[in-house]
């Protein structure tokens, strides 16, 4: 079954710690995205990548970092510089790079809580 | 600039119709519509492209008004399964970045 997997489903972080959220897809999609969702709010773009070894900042990139060493993987690190990281994080992919005319497929999400 | 969705919330009885609007302050290249159930991932409904092309689920209809920089999603003969939060995502410029800006969402509740 093709799809996007995110792990872990729930993650707890202590203040001052870096944590990494995993996102893997076996859809052979070129583009991948990370969004943050806060209660009652829309999705805000953190980072996106159109091709391997390349990525761009989204609207709220401060305090986050990513890598795209393999086509199928796009991990997100939430660093200690992110002051309010408690949120629901969604990873998505799209079949074609550099195009806004293809649907985005979303993973099941990771709920991060800072203790 | 985040697109503005209206209404923020709507409650329907099964079989009733609803319209959800998405307005942008910037010229639109394409508009995406997704539905999200509580705690789950958003699911694709439809894409509308300037110039008239569109693709999506057969049972969903939507419109795209380039001049008004708006899109509307039409939910007819609503079912209980239609409940959830609806998001529009907008792309601008030449649409060659793959980047979408999402609205704040419209919560739809369908009651029996």
CSV table of C-alpha atoms in Angstrom, one decimal:
chain,number,residue,atom,x,y,z
A,1,UNK,CA,0.0,0.0,0.0
A,2,UNK,CA,1.4,3.3,-1.0
A,3,UNK,CA,1.2,6.2,1.4
A,4,UNK,CA,2.9,8.6,3.8
A,5,UNK,CA,3.9,7.5,7.3
A,6,UNK,CA,4.8,9.8,10.1
A,7,UNK,CA,6.3,8.7,13.4
A,8,UNK,CA,5.9,8.9,16.2
A,9,UNK,CA,2.2,9.6,16.6
A,10,UNK,CA,2.7,11.3,19.9
A,11,UNK,CA,5.9,13.0,21.1
A,12,UNK,CA,6.7,14.7,24.3
A,13,UNK,CA,9.6,17.1,24.6
A,14,UNK,CA,11.3,18.7,27.5
A,15,UNK,CA,12.2,22.4,27.2
A,16,UNK,CA,15.6,22.9,25.6
A,17,UNK,CA,15.6,19.5,23.7
A,18,UNK,CA,15.7,19.0,20.0
A,19,UNK,CA,13.4,16.4,18.6
A,20,UNK,CA,13.1,14.9,15.1
A,21,UNK,CA,9.8,14.0,13.4
A,22,UNK,CA,10.0,11.4,10.8
A,23,UNK,CA,8.1,11.5,7.4
A,24,UNK,CA,8.5,8.8,4.8
A,25,UNK,CA,6.6,8.3,1.5
A,26,UNK,CA,6.6,5.4,-0.9
A,27,UNK,CA,4.5,7.2,-3.6
A,28,UNK,CA,7.5,8.2,-5.6
A,29,UNK,CA,6.5,11.8,-5.2
A,30,UNK,CA,8.9,14.6,-5.9
A,31,UNK,CA,7.6,17.3,-3.6
A,32,UNK,CA,7.3,17.1,0.2
A,33,UNK,CA,5.9,19.6,2.8
A,34,UNK,CA,5.8,20.1,6.5
A,35,UNK,CA,2.9,22.0,8.1
A,36,UNK,CA,2.1,23.0,11.6
A,37,UNK,CA,-1.5,23.1,12.8
A,38,UNK,CA,-2.6,24.7,16.1
A,39,UNK,CA,-6.1,24.2,17.6
A,40,UNK,CA,-8.8,25.8,15.6
A,41,UNK,CA,-6.4,27.0,13.0
A,42,UNK,CA,-5.4,26.3,9.5
A,43,UNK,CA,-2.2,24.7,8.2
A,44,UNK,CA,0.9,26.8,8.2
A,45,UNK,CA,3.8,25.9,6.0
A,46,UNK,CA,7.2,25.3,7.8
A,47,UNK,CA,9.4,23.9,5.0
A,48,UNK,CA,9.0,22.4,1.6
A,49,UNK,CA,11.2,20.5,-0.8
A,50,UNK,CA,10.8,20.0,-4.5
A,51,UNK,CA,13.8,17.8,-5.2
A,52,UNK,CA,16.4,15.8,-3.3
A,53,UNK,CA,19.0,17.9,-1.5
A,54,UNK,CA,17.0,21.1,-1.9
A,55,UNK,CA,14.4,22.7,0.3
A,56,UNK,CA,12.9,26.2,0.9
A,57,UNK,CA,11.6,28.0,4.0
A,58,UNK,CA,7.9,28.3,4.4
A,59,UNK,CA,6.0,31.0,6.4
A,60,UNK,CA,7.1,29.8,9.9
A,61,UNK,CA,10.6,28.2,9.5
A,62,UNK,CA,12.2,29.8,12.5
A,63,UNK,CA,13.2,27.2,15.1
A,64,UNK,CA,12.9,24.3,12.6
A,65,UNK,CA,15.3,22.5,10.3
A,66,UNK,CA,14.9,19.8,7.6
A,67,UNK,CA,16.9,17.6,5.3
A,68,UNK,CA,16.1,15.8,2.1
A,69,UNK,CA,18.8,13.4,1.5
A,70,UNK,CA,16.5,10.8,-0.1
A,71,UNK,CA,13.5,11.2,-2.2
A,72,UNK,CA,11.2,9.3,0.1
A,73,UNK,CA,12.3,10.9,3.4
A,74,UNK,CA,11.9,14.4,4.7
A,75,UNK,CA,12.5,14.6,8.5
A,76,UNK,CA,11.7,17.7,10.5
A,77,UNK,CA,13.8,18.8,13.5
A,78,UNK,CA,12.2,21.0,16.1
A,79,UNK,CA,15.0,22.8,17.8
A,80,UNK,CA,15.2,24.4,21.2
A,81,UNK,CA,15.0,27.8,19.4
A,82,UNK,CA,11.3,27.1,18.6
A,83,UNK,CA,9.6,28.8,21.6
A,84,UNK,CA,6.2,27.3,21.3
A,85,UNK,CA,6.4,24.0,19.6
A,86,UNK,CA,3.3,22.3,21.0
A,87,UNK,CA,1.2,21.6,17.9
A,88,UNK,CA,0.0,19.0,15.4
A,89,UNK,CA,2.6,18.5,12.7
A,90,UNK,CA,1.5,17.2,9.2
A,91,UNK,CA,3.7,16.0,6.5
A,92,UNK,CA,2.5,16.0,2.9
A,93,UNK,CA,3.7,15.0,-0.6
A,94,UNK,CA,2.8,15.8,-4.1
A,95,UNK,CA,3.6,13.9,-7.3
A,96,UNK,CA,5.2,16.7,-9.3
A,97,UNK,CA,7.8,19.3,-8.3
A,98,UNK,CA,7.3,22.9,-9.0
A,99,UNK,CA,3.6,22.6,-9.6
A,100,UNK,CA,0.5,23.8,-7.7
A,101,UNK,CA,-1.9,21.7,-9.8
A,102,UNK,CA,-1.5,18.4,-8.0
A,103,UNK,CA,-3.2,17.3,-4.8
A,104,UNK,CA,-1.2,17.0,-1.7
A,105,UNK,CA,-1.4,13.7,0.2
A,106,UNK,CA,-1.1,14.0,3.9
A,107,UNK,CA,0.4,11.7,6.5
A,108,UNK,CA,-1.5,10.9,9.8
A,109,UNK,CA,0.4,13.6,11.8
A,110,UNK,CA,2.5,13.8,14.9
A,111,UNK,CA,1.2,15.5,18.0
A,112,UNK,CA,4.1,17.2,19.8
A,113,UNK,CA,3.7,18.4,23.4
A,114,UNK,CA,6.3,20.3,25.4
A,115,UNK,CA,6.4,19.4,29.0
B,1,UNK,CA,-1.5,36.6,2.9
B,2,UNK,CA,-3.8,33.9,4.3
B,3,UNK,CA,-7.1,33.5,2.4
B,4,UNK,CA,-10.2,34.2,4.3
B,5,UNK,CA,-12.9,31.5,4.6
B,6,UNK,CA,-16.6,32.1,5.3
B,7,UNK,CA,-18.6,31.1,7.2
B,8,UNK,CA,-16.4,30.1,10.1
B,9,UNK,CA,-18.9,27.4,11.1
B,10,UNK,CA,-22.1,26.0,9.9
B,11,UNK,CA,-24.6,23.5,11.2
B,12,UNK,CA,-26.9,21.6,8.8
B,13,UNK,CA,-29.5,18.9,8.9
B,14,UNK,CA,-28.9,15.9,6.7
B,15,UNK,CA,-30.1,16.6,3.1
B,16,UNK,CA,-29.5,20.4,3.4
B,17,UNK,CA,-27.1,22.3,1.2
B,18,UNK,CA,-24.1,24.5,2.2
B,19,UNK,CA,-21.7,26.9,0.5
B,20,UNK,CA,-18.2,27.6,1.8
B,21,UNK,CA,-16.3,30.6,0.4
B,22,UNK,CA,-12.6,31.3,0.1
B,23,UNK,CA,-11.3,34.8,-0.7
B,24,UNK,CA,-7.8,35.9,-1.4
B,25,UNK,CA,-6.3,39.4,-1.6
B,26,UNK,CA,-3.8,38.2,-4.2
B,27,UNK,CA,-4.4,36.9,-7.7
B,28,UNK,CA,-5.0,33.2,-7.7
B,29,UNK,CA,-3.3,30.5,-9.8
B,30,UNK,CA,-5.1,27.6,-8.3
B,31,UNK,CA,-7.4,26.8,-5.3
B,32,UNK,CA,-7.3,23.4,-3.5
B,33,UNK,CA,-10.0,22.2,-1.2
B,34,UNK,CA,-9.5,19.6,1.6
B,35,UNK,CA,-11.6,18.2,4.4
B,36,UNK,CA,-10.2,17.2,7.8
B,37,UNK,CA,-11.9,15.1,10.5
B,38,UNK,CA,-10.9,15.8,14.0
B,39,UNK,CA,-7.4,14.4,14.8
B,40,UNK,CA,-7.0,13.1,11.3
B,41,UNK,CA,-5.1,14.1,8.1
B,42,UNK,CA,-6.7,16.4,5.6
B,43,UNK,CA,-8.2,14.6,2.6
B,44,UNK,CA,-8.2,16.0,-0.9
B,45,UNK,CA,-11.5,17.2,-2.4
B,46,UNK,CA,-10.9,19.3,-5.4
B,47,UNK,CA,-8.4,21.6,-7.3
B,48,UNK,CA,-9.5,24.5,-9.5
B,49,UNK,CA,-7.1,26.1,-11.8
B,50,UNK,CA,-7.4,29.6,-13.4
B,51,UNK,CA,-8.7,29.2,-16.9
B,52,UNK,CA,-11.3,26.7,-15.9
B,53,UNK,CA,-9.7,23.4,-15.4
B,54,UNK,CA,-10.6,21.4,-12.4
B,55,UNK,CA,-10.1,17.9,-10.9
B,56,UNK,CA,-11.5,16.2,-7.9
B,57,UNK,CA,-14.3,14.0,-6.6
B,58,UNK,CA,-17.3,13.7,-8.7
B,59,UNK,CA,-19.8,14.4,-5.9
B,60,UNK,CA,-18.1,17.6,-5.0
B,61,UNK,CA,-18.6,20.8,-7.0
B,62,UNK,CA,-16.9,24.1,-6.7
B,63,UNK,CA,-16.4,27.4,-8.6
B,64,UNK,CA,-13.5,29.7,-9.2
B,65,UNK,CA,-13.9,33.4,-9.9
B,66,UNK,CA,-10.6,34.8,-11.1
B,67,UNK,CA,-11.7,38.4,-11.1
B,68,UNK,CA,-13.0,38.3,-7.6
B,69,UNK,CA,-10.1,36.1,-6.5
B,70,UNK,CA,-12.6,33.7,-4.9
B,71,UNK,CA,-13.6,30.1,-4.8
B,72,UNK,CA,-16.7,28.5,-3.5
B,73,UNK,CA,-17.3,24.9,-2.5
B,74,UNK,CA,-20.9,23.6,-2.8
B,75,UNK,CA,-22.0,20.7,-0.6
B,76,UNK,CA,-25.4,19.5,-1.7
B,77,UNK,CA,-27.8,17.0,0.0
B,78,UNK,CA,-25.4,16.8,2.9
B,79,UNK,CA,-24.7,13.5,4.6
B,80,UNK,CA,-23.4,12.9,8.1
B,81,UNK,CA,-20.1,11.9,6.6
B,82,UNK,CA,-19.6,15.5,5.4
B,83,UNK,CA,-19.0,16.7,8.9
B,84,UNK,CA,-15.5,18.1,9.4
B,85,UNK,CA,-13.3,21.1,8.9
B,86,UNK,CA,-12.9,22.4,5.3
B,87,UNK,CA,-9.8,24.2,4.2
B,88,UNK,CA,-9.0,26.0,1.1
B,89,UNK,CA,-5.4,26.3,0.0
B,90,UNK,CA,-4.3,28.9,-2.5
B,91,UNK,CA,-1.4,29.1,-5.0
B,92,UNK,CA,-0.3,32.4,-6.6
B,93,UNK,CA,1.9,33.7,-9.3
B,94,UNK,CA,2.7,31.2,-11.9
B,95,UNK,CA,2.0,28.3,-9.6
B,96,UNK,CA,5.5,26.8,-10.1
B,97,UNK,CA,6.6,26.7,-6.4
B,98,UNK,CA,4.1,24.0,-5.3
B,99,UNK,CA,3.5,26.2,-2.2
B,100,UNK,CA,-0.1,26.6,-0.8
B,101,UNK,CA,-1.4,29.1,1.7
B,102,UNK,CA,-4.3,27.7,3.7
B,103,UNK,CA,-7.3,29.5,5.1
B,104,UNK,CA,-8.3,29.2,8.7
B,105,UNK,CA,-10.9,26.6,8.0
B,106,UNK,CA,-14.7,26.2,8.1
B,107,UNK,CA,-16.2,23.8,10.5
B,108,UNK,CA,-19.3,21.9,9.2
B,109,UNK,CA,-21.5,19.8,11.4
B,110,UNK,CA,-24.3,17.7,9.8
B,111,UNK,CA,-26.9,16.5,12.2
B,112,UNK,CA,-29.4,13.7,11.6
